[in-house]
Amino acid sequence: MDSNASLVNNQSAFEALDLCCQKIIEKMGDKPIEDWRLSDYNALSSKLGSQTKVYLSINTLKRLFGQLKTPQRYFPQKATRDALAQFIGYRDWHEFELVNAVGKGTVTETVTIPEPQLPLKKKKANGRVMALILSLIVVSVAISIYFLFWKNNGLDAQRAELVCENPFGSVPHTAVFKLKSTGDSDRQYHIDFMDEATTAEISGRKEVAKFFRNPGVVYATLLAGNKPIDTVAVYMQTKGWVANSGNDTSTAFPIAGLKPLNPKNISVSKKQLDSAGLATNKPFLVGYSNIKPSGISGDNFSFKCRVFAEQSRPGTQCVETTIIILGEKHRHLLTLNRQNCVAFSEYKFSEKRVIGSEQFLGALAFDPVNGGDIEIRVVNKHVSLILNQKKVLEVSYNKTIGKVMGIKILFSGIGKAVSPILQDLSTREIF
C-alpha cells in the first residue's frame, strides 16, 4: 500500500522524482523546463494520456516540474508516478526505483548483481525452484491487479457522484462540492479543475470549496485513481459581454468593473488596462466573455465574428486569437496564429483535439492585424471552419457538449471583437 504522506518526507523519493522528470524532459526534446510554454505542457499531457490513459492537467504538470509554486513541494500519488514511469519505458514506479537506485544524493542508472557460479546440477535444481517461485509471483500479481482494477474502476467508482451545491454564480464565486457515494464514505477521490484551480481531495465526509475569479464555465472532474468517473459544471455568469485580463492564465484583473461592453464593438483601451492594475510592460492576455444559460444546441449552431489583433508586443512573438464555445458538458476551442507561429495553434471540438506541435496546422494560419473573419459552423457534430471566407477545416466529433452556456474570445495583448453572433441552426435562437 502506497503511503504518500511518508514518501514526501523521504529525500530519496524526491531524488527519484527529479530523475524521472529529467528523463521526461529528455523524451520531450530536452528543452529546458524554464523555457516551456503552454503548448509544451499540452503536448506532454496529450502524449502521456495517449500512452498511459492517465491525463494530467496543465497545473498538475507545472507543480510536478516545480514551475507552479506550492507551500509544500508537490509529490504525486502512486497511480500518477506509475504513469510517469510507464511513459519513459518502465512497467511502474517500483521498477523505475529498482533500476535507478536513488539514495543519499547518488544516482546509479543500473544495478547489476553478478550471478554466482554453481555446479551444473545445483543450477538446474535451483532453476526449477526459481521457475516455481516466479510462477507464484506472476499469479499473485495478476490476482492483485485484477482486484485493484475492480476496486478502482468497477462498482465502487460507479457509485460515486460529484455534486456542486451552488453551480450558478457571478464573478468572483466560491463553489461548494460534495460527494454522493453508496460505498465507503472514507474513500478518497480527487477533483480536477483544469487550469482554474488546484486539484483537491474529497470523500463522503469532506466538502471542498473553490474560489473562481474568471467569467466562464469550469468543468470539475471527479477522479477515482486517475480515471474520470463524473463531471459537473460551474457557471460564472455575466451581464452581457465583459472584459478581464492577466499576465498569465492564473491571474485575473476585472476591467471597468466587469460592466457590459458594446456588443458591436467589444474592446478595451490601454488606459482601462492600467486602471485595472495590469502590468502592460509584460506579456498579457485580454479576454472577453459572455456567460449565460441558453437553449442553443452546442452541436448545431453557427458562430461568426470579425476580430482585430495587435502586432507583436515586447516579449510576445506569437500573438494568438482564441475562440471558446462553452457547453454544459464540454467545450469547443480554437486557437489561431499567423503562419510562422502555427506550431502554437490548436483546435478542440468536444473530445476531438489536435495541437500544432504534433500536426502541422498551416491551413489555419490567421493574421487579423488588419481584421479577419472567423466562422465556425457545427451541423450534427460535424465542424466546418471558415477563415476570411475560405473553408480551411472539416472535422467531426462524438461527445455532445450540451446546450451553449457561454462564449469567450481571448487575445494576446489588446484585441477587438466586432459583432459576434452565435445562432442555433434549428430554432434560429441567437445567443
CSV table of C-alpha atoms in Angstrom, one decimal:
chain,number,residue,atom,x,y,z
A,1,MET,CA,0.0,0.0,0.0
A,2,ASP,CA,1.4,3.4,-1.0
A,3,SER,CA,1.8,6.0,1.7
A,4,ASN,CA,2.2,9.4,0.1
A,5,ALA,CA,2.5,11.1,3.5
A,6,SER,CA,5.6,9.2,4.4
A,7,LEU,CA,7.1,9.4,1.0
A,8,VAL,CA,7.0,13.2,0.8
A,9,ASN,CA,9.4,13.4,3.8
A,10,ASN,CA,11.9,11.0,2.2
A,11,GLN,CA,14.6,12.8,0.3
A,12,SER,CA,15.4,9.8,-1.9
A,13,ALA,CA,11.8,9.8,-3.1
A,14,PHE,CA,12.2,13.4,-4.3
A,15,GLU,CA,15.5,12.5,-5.9
A,16,ALA,CA,13.8,9.7,-7.8
A,17,LEU,CA,11.0,12.1,-8.9
A,18,ASP,CA,13.6,14.6,-10.1
A,19,LEU,CA,15.4,11.9,-12.1
A,20,CYS,CA,12.0,10.8,-13.6
A,21,CYS,CA,11.1,14.4,-14.5
A,22,GLN,CA,14.5,14.8,-16.2
A,23,LYS,CA,14.0,11.7,-18.3
A,24,ILE,CA,10.6,13.0,-19.3
A,25,ILE,CA,12.1,16.3,-20.4
A,26,GLU,CA,14.7,14.5,-22.4
A,27,LYS,CA,12.0,12.4,-24.1
A,28,MET,CA,10.1,15.6,-25.0
A,29,GLY,CA,13.1,17.1,-26.8
A,30,ASP,CA,15.4,18.1,-23.9
A,31,LYS,CA,14.1,21.7,-24.0
A,32,PRO,CA,14.9,23.4,-20.6
A,33,ILE,CA,11.8,23.3,-18.4
A,34,GLU,CA,12.2,27.1,-17.8
A,35,ASP,CA,11.5,27.7,-21.5
A,36,TRP,CA,8.4,25.5,-21.7
A,37,ARG,CA,5.2,27.2,-22.9
A,38,LEU,CA,1.6,26.2,-22.6
A,39,SER,CA,1.9,24.3,-25.8
A,40,ASP,CA,4.8,22.2,-24.4
A,41,TYR,CA,2.7,21.2,-21.4
A,42,ASN,CA,-0.3,20.5,-23.7
A,43,ALA,CA,1.9,18.2,-25.8
A,44,LEU,CA,3.1,16.3,-22.8
A,45,SER,CA,-0.4,15.9,-21.4
A,46,SER,CA,-1.6,14.6,-24.7
A,47,LYS,CA,1.3,12.1,-25.2
A,48,LEU,CA,1.1,10.9,-21.6
A,49,GLY,CA,-2.6,10.3,-21.8
A,50,SER,CA,-2.3,8.6,-25.2
A,51,GLN,CA,0.4,6.2,-23.9
A,52,THR,CA,-0.8,5.6,-20.3
A,53,LYS,CA,-4.5,6.6,-20.3
A,54,VAL,CA,-3.7,8.9,-17.4
A,55,TYR,CA,-4.5,12.5,-18.2
A,56,LEU,CA,-2.8,15.2,-16.1
A,57,SER,CA,-3.9,18.9,-16.1
A,58,ILE,CA,-1.5,21.7,-17.0
A,59,ASN,CA,-1.4,22.9,-13.4
A,60,THR,CA,-0.5,19.4,-12.2
A,61,LEU,CA,2.3,19.1,-14.7
A,62,LYS,CA,3.6,22.6,-13.7
A,63,ARG,CA,3.6,21.6,-10.0
A,64,LEU,CA,5.3,18.3,-10.9
A,65,PHE,CA,8.2,20.2,-12.6
A,66,GLY,CA,8.4,22.9,-9.9
A,67,GLN,CA,7.1,25.6,-12.2
A,68,LEU,CA,4.0,26.3,-10.1
A,69,LYS,CA,4.9,27.0,-6.5
A,70,THR,CA,3.1,25.4,-3.6
A,71,PRO,CA,3.5,25.8,0.2
A,72,GLN,CA,4.9,22.2,0.3
A,73,ARG,CA,6.7,20.6,-2.6
A,74,TYR,CA,4.3,18.5,-4.7
A,75,PHE,CA,4.7,14.8,-4.6
A,76,PRO,CA,2.2,12.9,-6.8
A,77,GLN,CA,0.1,9.8,-5.8
A,78,LYS,CA,1.3,6.4,-6.8
A,79,ALA,CA,-1.0,6.0,-9.8
A,80,THR,CA,0.4,9.2,-11.2
A,81,ARG,CA,4.0,8.1,-10.5
A,82,ASP,CA,3.3,4.7,-12.2
A,83,ALA,CA,2.1,6.6,-15.3
A,84,LEU,CA,5.2,8.8,-15.4
A,85,ALA,CA,7.4,5.7,-15.1
A,86,GLN,CA,5.5,3.9,-17.9
A,87,PHE,CA,5.8,7.0,-20.1
A,88,ILE,CA,9.6,6.6,-20.1
A,89,GLY,CA,9.6,2.9,-20.6
A,90,TYR,CA,9.2,1.2,-17.2
A,91,ARG,CA,6.4,-1.1,-16.0
A,92,ASP,CA,5.6,1.0,-12.9
A,93,TRP,CA,7.2,3.3,-10.4
A,94,HIS,CA,8.6,0.4,-8.3
A,95,GLU,CA,10.6,-0.9,-11.3
A,96,PHE,CA,11.8,2.7,-12.0
A,97,GLU,CA,13.2,2.9,-8.4
A,98,LEU,CA,14.8,-0.5,-8.6
A,99,VAL,CA,16.5,0.1,-11.9
A,100,ASN,CA,17.5,3.6,-10.9
A,101,ALA,CA,18.7,3.1,-7.3
A,102,VAL,CA,18.4,6.6,-5.7
A,103,GLY,CA,19.6,7.4,-2.2
A,104,LYS,CA,21.7,9.9,-0.3
A,105,GLY,CA,22.1,12.1,-3.3
A,106,THR,CA,23.7,9.5,-5.5
A,107,VAL,CA,22.0,8.2,-8.7
A,108,THR,CA,23.0,4.9,-10.3
A,109,GLU,CA,21.5,4.1,-13.7
A,110,THR,CA,21.6,0.4,-13.3
A,111,VAL,CA,22.3,-2.1,-10.5
A,112,THR,CA,23.8,-5.4,-11.7
A,113,ILE,CA,24.4,-8.3,-9.3
A,114,PRO,CA,26.8,-10.9,-10.7
A,115,GLU,CA,25.4,-14.4,-10.8
A,116,PRO,CA,27.2,-16.9,-8.5
A,117,GLN,CA,28.9,-19.8,-10.2
A,118,LEU,CA,27.2,-23.0,-9.1
A,119,PRO,CA,27.7,-26.6,-10.2
A,120,LEU,CA,25.6,-27.6,-13.2
A,121,LYS,CA,23.2,-30.0,-11.3
A,122,LYS,CA,22.6,-27.4,-8.5
A,123,LYS,CA,21.9,-24.8,-11.1
A,124,LYS,CA,19.2,-26.9,-12.7
A,125,ALA,CA,17.6,-27.7,-9.4
A,126,ASN,CA,17.7,-24.0,-8.4
A,127,GLY,CA,16.3,-23.1,-11.8
A,128,ARG,CA,13.3,-25.3,-11.2
A,129,VAL,CA,12.7,-23.8,-7.8
A,130,MET,CA,13.1,-20.2,-9.2
A,131,ALA,CA,10.7,-21.0,-12.1
A,132,LEU,CA,8.1,-22.2,-9.5
A,133,ILE,CA,8.6,-19.1,-7.4
A,134,LEU,CA,8.3,-16.8,-10.4
A,135,SER,CA,5.1,-18.6,-11.4
A,136,LEU,CA,3.6,-18.0,-8.0
A,137,ILE,CA,4.7,-14.3,-8.1
A,138,VAL,CA,3.1,-13.8,-11.5
A,139,VAL,CA,-0.2,-15.4,-10.4
A,140,SER,CA,-0.2,-13.3,-7.2
A,141,VAL,CA,0.5,-10.1,-9.1
A,142,ALA,CA,-2.2,-10.9,-11.6
A,143,ILE,CA,-4.8,-11.5,-8.8
A,144,SER,CA,-3.8,-8.3,-7.1
A,145,ILE,CA,-4.1,-6.3,-10.3
A,146,TYR,CA,-7.5,-7.8,-11.0
A,147,PHE,CA,-8.9,-6.9,-7.6
A,148,LEU,CA,-7.2,-3.4,-7.7
A,149,PHE,CA,-8.7,-2.8,-11.1
A,150,TRP,CA,-12.1,-4.0,-9.9
A,151,LYS,CA,-12.0,-1.7,-6.9
A,152,ASN,CA,-10.8,1.4,-8.7
A,153,ASN,CA,-12.7,1.0,-11.9
A,154,GLY,CA,-15.7,-1.2,-11.0
A,155,LEU,CA,-18.7,-0.9,-8.8
A,156,ASP,CA,-17.2,1.4,-6.1
A,157,ALA,CA,-16.2,4.0,-8.7
A,158,GLN,CA,-19.6,3.8,-10.5
A,159,ARG,CA,-21.5,4.6,-7.3
A,160,ALA,CA,-19.7,7.9,-6.6
A,161,GLU,CA,-21.2,11.2,-7.8
A,162,LEU,CA,-19.9,14.7,-7.6
A,163,VAL,CA,-22.4,17.4,-6.7
A,164,CYS,CA,-21.9,21.2,-6.7
A,165,GLU,CA,-24.2,22.9,-4.2
A,166,ASN,CA,-24.2,26.3,-6.0
A,167,PRO,CA,-23.2,25.8,-9.6
A,168,PHE,CA,-24.5,29.2,-10.8
A,169,GLY,CA,-22.8,32.4,-9.6
A,170,SER,CA,-21.3,35.7,-10.7
A,171,VAL,CA,-17.6,36.8,-10.6
A,172,PRO,CA,-15.9,36.1,-8.2
A,173,HIS,CA,-17.7,32.9,-7.0
A,174,THR,CA,-17.0,30.3,-4.3
A,175,ALA,CA,-18.4,27.0,-5.2
A,176,VAL,CA,-19.0,24.1,-2.8
A,177,PHE,CA,-18.6,20.5,-3.9
A,178,LYS,CA,-19.9,17.3,-2.1
A,179,LEU,CA,-19.6,13.6,-2.8
A,180,LYS,CA,-22.6,11.3,-3.0
A,181,SER,CA,-21.5,7.7,-2.7
A,182,THR,CA,-23.1,4.4,-1.6
A,183,GLY,CA,-19.7,3.0,-1.0
A,184,ASP,CA,-17.0,3.6,1.7
A,185,SER,CA,-17.6,7.2,2.9
A,186,ASP,CA,-13.9,7.5,3.9
A,187,ARG,CA,-12.6,6.6,0.4
A,188,GLN,CA,-10.6,9.4,-1.1
A,189,TYR,CA,-11.2,10.8,-4.6
A,190,HIS,CA,-9.8,13.8,-6.4
A,191,ILE,CA,-11.3,16.7,-8.2
A,192,ASP,CA,-9.5,18.1,-11.3
A,193,PHE,CA,-10.5,21.8,-12.1
A,194,MET,CA,-8.3,22.0,-15.2
A,195,ASP,CA,-6.4,25.4,-15.1
A,196,GLU,CA,-8.9,27.2,-13.0
A,197,ALA,CA,-7.9,25.8,-9.5
A,198,THR,CA,-5.6,23.3,-7.9
A,199,THR,CA,-6.6,19.6,-7.6
A,200,ALA,CA,-8.5,18.8,-4.4
A,201,GLU,CA,-9.2,15.6,-2.4
A,202,ILE,CA,-12.7,14.8,-1.5
A,203,SER,CA,-14.6,12.0,0.3
A,204,GLY,CA,-18.1,11.3,1.7
A,205,ARG,CA,-17.1,13.0,4.9
A,206,LYS,CA,-15.3,16.1,3.4
A,207,GLU,CA,-16.6,19.1,1.4
A,208,VAL,CA,-14.5,21.1,-1.0
A,209,ALA,CA,-14.8,24.9,-1.5
A,210,LYS,CA,-13.1,26.5,-4.5
A,211,PHE,CA,-12.8,30.2,-5.5
A,212,PHE,CA,-13.2,31.1,-9.1
A,213,ARG,CA,-12.2,34.6,-10.3
A,214,ASN,CA,-12.8,34.4,-14.1
A,215,PRO,CA,-16.1,34.6,-16.0
A,216,GLY,CA,-16.8,31.3,-17.7
A,217,VAL,CA,-17.6,27.6,-17.2
A,218,VAL,CA,-15.4,25.3,-15.1
A,219,TYR,CA,-15.7,21.6,-15.6
A,220,ALA,CA,-14.9,19.9,-12.3
A,221,THR,CA,-14.0,16.2,-12.9
A,222,LEU,CA,-14.1,13.5,-10.2
A,223,LEU,CA,-11.3,11.1,-10.4
A,224,ALA,CA,-11.1,7.6,-8.9
A,225,GLY,CA,-7.3,6.9,-9.0
A,226,ASN,CA,-6.7,8.7,-12.3
A,227,LYS,CA,-9.9,7.5,-14.0
A,228,PRO,CA,-12.6,10.2,-14.6
A,229,ILE,CA,-16.0,9.0,-13.4
A,230,ASP,CA,-18.1,12.1,-13.1
A,231,THR,CA,-18.1,15.8,-14.2
A,232,VAL,CA,-20.1,18.8,-13.0
A,233,ALA,CA,-20.1,22.3,-14.4
A,234,VAL,CA,-19.9,25.6,-12.5
A,235,TYR,CA,-21.0,28.8,-14.3
A,236,MET,CA,-19.6,32.3,-13.5
A,237,GLN,CA,-22.3,34.3,-15.3
A,238,THR,CA,-22.0,37.8,-16.8
A,239,LYS,CA,-24.5,40.6,-17.8
A,240,GLY,CA,-23.6,40.7,-21.4
A,241,TRP,CA,-20.0,41.0,-22.8
A,242,VAL,CA,-17.4,41.9,-20.2
A,243,ALA,CA,-13.6,42.1,-20.1
A,244,ASN,CA,-10.9,40.9,-17.8
A,245,SER,CA,-7.1,40.4,-18.3
A,246,GLY,CA,-4.0,38.9,-16.7
A,247,ASN,CA,-0.3,38.3,-17.2
A,248,ASP,CA,-0.9,34.5,-17.2
A,249,THR,CA,-3.8,32.1,-17.0
A,250,SER,CA,-3.8,32.1,-13.2
A,251,THR,CA,-4.3,35.8,-12.7
A,252,ALA,CA,-7.4,37.9,-13.4
A,253,PHE,CA,-7.9,41.7,-13.4
A,254,PRO,CA,-11.5,42.8,-14.0
A,255,ILE,CA,-11.7,45.7,-16.5
A,256,ALA,CA,-14.1,48.5,-16.0
A,257,GLY,CA,-15.7,46.6,-13.1
A,258,LEU,CA,-16.9,43.9,-15.5
A,259,LYS,CA,-19.5,46.3,-16.8
A,260,PRO,CA,-21.2,45.3,-20.1
A,261,LEU,CA,-19.4,46.4,-23.2
A,262,ASN,CA,-20.8,47.4,-26.6
A,263,PRO,CA,-21.6,44.0,-28.3
A,264,LYS,CA,-21.0,45.6,-31.8
A,265,ASN,CA,-17.5,46.8,-30.9
A,266,ILE,CA,-16.0,44.8,-28.0
A,267,SER,CA,-12.7,46.4,-27.0
A,268,VAL,CA,-10.8,48.0,-24.2
A,269,SER,CA,-8.1,50.7,-24.0
A,270,LYS,CA,-4.6,50.8,-22.5
A,271,LYS,CA,-5.9,53.3,-20.0
A,272,GLN,CA,-8.6,50.8,-18.8
A,273,LEU,CA,-5.9,48.1,-18.5
A,274,ASP,CA,-3.7,50.5,-16.4
A,275,SER,CA,-6.7,51.3,-14.2
A,276,ALA,CA,-7.3,47.6,-13.7
A,277,GLY,CA,-3.7,47.2,-12.3
A,278,LEU,CA,-2.4,45.1,-15.2
A,279,ALA,CA,1.4,45.3,-15.9
A,280,THR,CA,1.3,46.1,-19.7
A,281,ASN,CA,5.1,46.1,-19.9
A,282,LYS,CA,4.9,42.3,-19.7
A,283,PRO,CA,3.1,39.8,-22.0
A,284,PHE,CA,-0.6,39.8,-21.1
A,285,LEU,CA,-4.0,38.4,-22.2
A,286,VAL,CA,-7.3,40.2,-22.7
A,287,GLY,CA,-10.4,38.1,-22.5
A,288,TYR,CA,-14.0,39.0,-23.5
A,289,SER,CA,-16.7,36.8,-22.0
A,290,ASN,CA,-20.5,36.4,-22.3
A,291,ILE,CA,-21.7,33.7,-20.0
A,292,LYS,CA,-25.4,32.8,-19.6
A,293,PRO,CA,-27.8,29.8,-19.9
A,294,SER,CA,-29.3,29.2,-23.3
A,295,GLY,CA,-31.4,26.7,-25.2
A,296,ILE,CA,-29.0,26.6,-28.2
A,297,SER,CA,-27.5,23.2,-29.1
A,298,GLY,CA,-23.7,23.1,-28.9
A,299,ASP,CA,-23.8,20.6,-31.7
A,300,ASN,CA,-25.9,22.6,-34.2
A,301,PHE,CA,-25.0,26.2,-34.5
A,302,SER,CA,-23.1,28.9,-36.4
A,303,PHE,CA,-20.7,31.4,-34.9
A,304,LYS,CA,-19.4,34.5,-36.8
A,305,CYS,CA,-17.2,37.3,-35.7
A,306,ARG,CA,-14.7,39.8,-37.1
A,307,VAL,CA,-11.6,40.2,-34.9
A,308,PHE,CA,-8.7,42.6,-34.8
A,309,ALA,CA,-5.4,41.7,-33.0
A,310,GLU,CA,-2.2,43.6,-32.2
A,311,GLN,CA,1.1,43.3,-34.0
A,312,SER,CA,3.8,41.6,-31.8
A,313,ARG,CA,4.3,43.2,-28.4
A,314,PRO,CA,7.6,43.3,-26.5
A,315,GLY,CA,8.2,39.8,-25.2
A,316,THR,CA,5.5,38.3,-27.3
A,317,GLN,CA,6.4,36.9,-30.8
A,318,CYS,CA,3.3,35.0,-31.4
A,319,VAL,CA,0.0,36.8,-31.0
A,320,GLU,CA,-2.8,34.4,-30.5
A,321,THR,CA,-6.6,34.7,-31.0
A,322,THR,CA,-8.7,32.1,-29.2
A,323,ILE,CA,-12.4,31.4,-29.5
A,324,ILE,CA,-14.1,29.2,-26.9
A,325,ILE,CA,-17.7,28.0,-27.1
A,326,LEU,CA,-18.7,26.7,-23.6
A,327,GLY,CA,-21.3,24.0,-23.2
A,328,GLU,CA,-22.9,22.2,-20.3
A,329,LYS,CA,-20.6,19.1,-20.6
A,330,HIS,CA,-17.7,20.0,-22.8
A,331,ARG,CA,-16.3,22.9,-24.9
A,332,HIS,CA,-15.1,23.8,-28.3
A,333,LEU,CA,-11.8,25.7,-28.5
A,334,LEU,CA,-9.9,27.2,-31.4
A,335,THR,CA,-6.5,29.0,-31.1
A,336,LEU,CA,-5.2,30.7,-34.2
A,337,ASN,CA,-1.8,32.2,-35.0
A,338,ARG,CA,-0.1,33.7,-38.1
A,339,GLN,CA,1.8,31.5,-40.5
A,340,ASN,CA,5.2,31.5,-38.7
A,341,CYS,CA,3.6,30.6,-35.3
A,342,VAL,CA,1.2,27.8,-36.3
A,343,ALA,CA,3.1,25.4,-34.1
A,344,PHE,CA,1.2,27.0,-31.2
A,345,SER,CA,-2.2,26.7,-32.9
A,346,GLU,CA,-4.8,24.1,-31.9
A,347,TYR,CA,-8.4,23.1,-32.1
A,348,LYS,CA,-10.5,21.1,-29.7
A,349,PHE,CA,-14.1,20.3,-30.7
A,350,SER,CA,-15.5,18.3,-27.7
A,351,GLU,CA,-13.2,15.3,-27.4
A,352,LYS,CA,-11.5,15.8,-30.8
A,353,ARG,CA,-8.2,17.7,-30.2
A,354,VAL,CA,-5.2,18.5,-32.5
A,355,ILE,CA,-2.3,20.7,-31.5
A,356,GLY,CA,0.1,22.4,-33.9
A,357,SER,CA,3.2,21.0,-32.3
A,358,GLU,CA,2.1,17.4,-33.3
A,359,GLN,CA,0.3,18.0,-36.5
A,360,PHE,CA,1.0,20.9,-39.0
A,361,LEU,CA,-1.9,23.3,-39.0
A,362,GLY,CA,-0.7,25.6,-41.8
A,363,ALA,CA,-4.2,25.8,-43.3
A,364,LEU,CA,-5.3,27.5,-40.1
A,365,ALA,CA,-2.8,30.4,-40.4
A,366,PHE,CA,-4.6,33.6,-39.5
A,367,ASP,CA,-3.3,37.2,-39.0
A,368,PRO,CA,-6.0,39.6,-38.1
A,369,VAL,CA,-3.8,42.6,-37.5
A,370,ASN,CA,-5.9,44.5,-40.1
A,371,GLY,CA,-9.0,42.5,-39.3
A,372,GLY,CA,-10.1,38.9,-40.0
A,373,ASP,CA,-13.4,37.0,-40.2
A,374,ILE,CA,-13.9,33.7,-38.3
A,375,GLU,CA,-16.9,31.4,-38.8
A,376,ILE,CA,-17.5,28.2,-37.0
A,377,ARG,CA,-20.4,26.1,-38.3
A,378,VAL,CA,-21.4,22.9,-36.5
A,379,VAL,CA,-24.0,20.6,-38.0
A,380,ASN,CA,-24.8,17.4,-36.2
A,381,LYS,CA,-21.3,17.3,-34.6
A,382,HIS,CA,-19.6,18.0,-37.9
A,383,VAL,CA,-17.5,21.2,-37.8
A,384,SER,CA,-16.6,23.5,-40.7
A,385,LEU,CA,-14.1,26.3,-40.0
A,386,ILE,CA,-14.1,29.2,-42.4
A,387,LEU,CA,-11.4,31.9,-42.1
A,388,ASN,CA,-11.7,35.0,-44.3
A,389,GLN,CA,-14.5,33.4,-46.4
A,390,LYS,CA,-12.3,30.3,-47.1
A,391,LYS,CA,-13.1,26.8,-45.6
A,392,VAL,CA,-9.9,25.6,-44.0
A,393,LEU,CA,-11.0,22.6,-41.8
A,394,GLU,CA,-13.7,20.0,-41.6
A,395,VAL,CA,-13.8,17.6,-38.6
A,396,SER,CA,-16.3,15.5,-36.7
A,397,TYR,CA,-16.6,14.6,-33.0
A,398,ASN,CA,-18.7,12.2,-31.0
A,399,LYS,CA,-19.5,13.6,-27.5
A,400,THR,CA,-22.2,16.3,-27.2
A,401,ILE,CA,-21.2,19.5,-25.4
A,402,GLY,CA,-24.9,20.1,-24.4
A,403,LYS,CA,-26.5,23.5,-24.5
A,404,VAL,CA,-24.3,26.6,-25.2
A,405,MET,CA,-23.6,28.3,-21.9
A,406,GLY,CA,-21.1,30.9,-22.9
A,407,ILE,CA,-18.6,32.4,-25.4
A,408,LYS,CA,-15.1,33.6,-24.7
A,409,ILE,CA,-12.8,35.5,-27.1
A,410,LEU,CA,-9.2,35.8,-25.9
A,411,PHE,CA,-6.3,37.8,-27.3
A,412,SER,CA,-2.5,38.1,-26.7
A,413,GLY,CA,-2.4,41.8,-26.0
A,414,ILE,CA,-5.2,44.2,-26.8
A,415,GLY,CA,-7.7,42.8,-29.3
A,416,LYS,CA,-11.1,43.8,-30.6
A,417,ALA,CA,-14.2,41.7,-31.5
A,418,VAL,CA,-16.9,43.1,-33.8
A,419,SER,CA,-20.5,41.9,-33.6
A,420,PRO,CA,-20.0,38.2,-32.6
A,421,ILE,CA,-23.2,36.2,-33.3
A,422,LEU,CA,-23.9,32.6,-32.3
A,423,GLN,CA,-27.2,31.2,-33.6
A,424,ASP,CA,-29.0,27.8,-33.3
A,425,LEU,CA,-29.3,26.3,-36.8
A,426,SER,CA,-32.7,24.7,-36.0
A,427,THR,CA,-34.5,27.2,-33.8
A,428,ARG,CA,-32.7,30.3,-35.1
A,429,GLU,CA,-32.3,31.4,-31.4
A,430,ILE,CA,-29.5,33.9,-31.0
A,431,PHE,CA,-27.2,33.7,-28.0
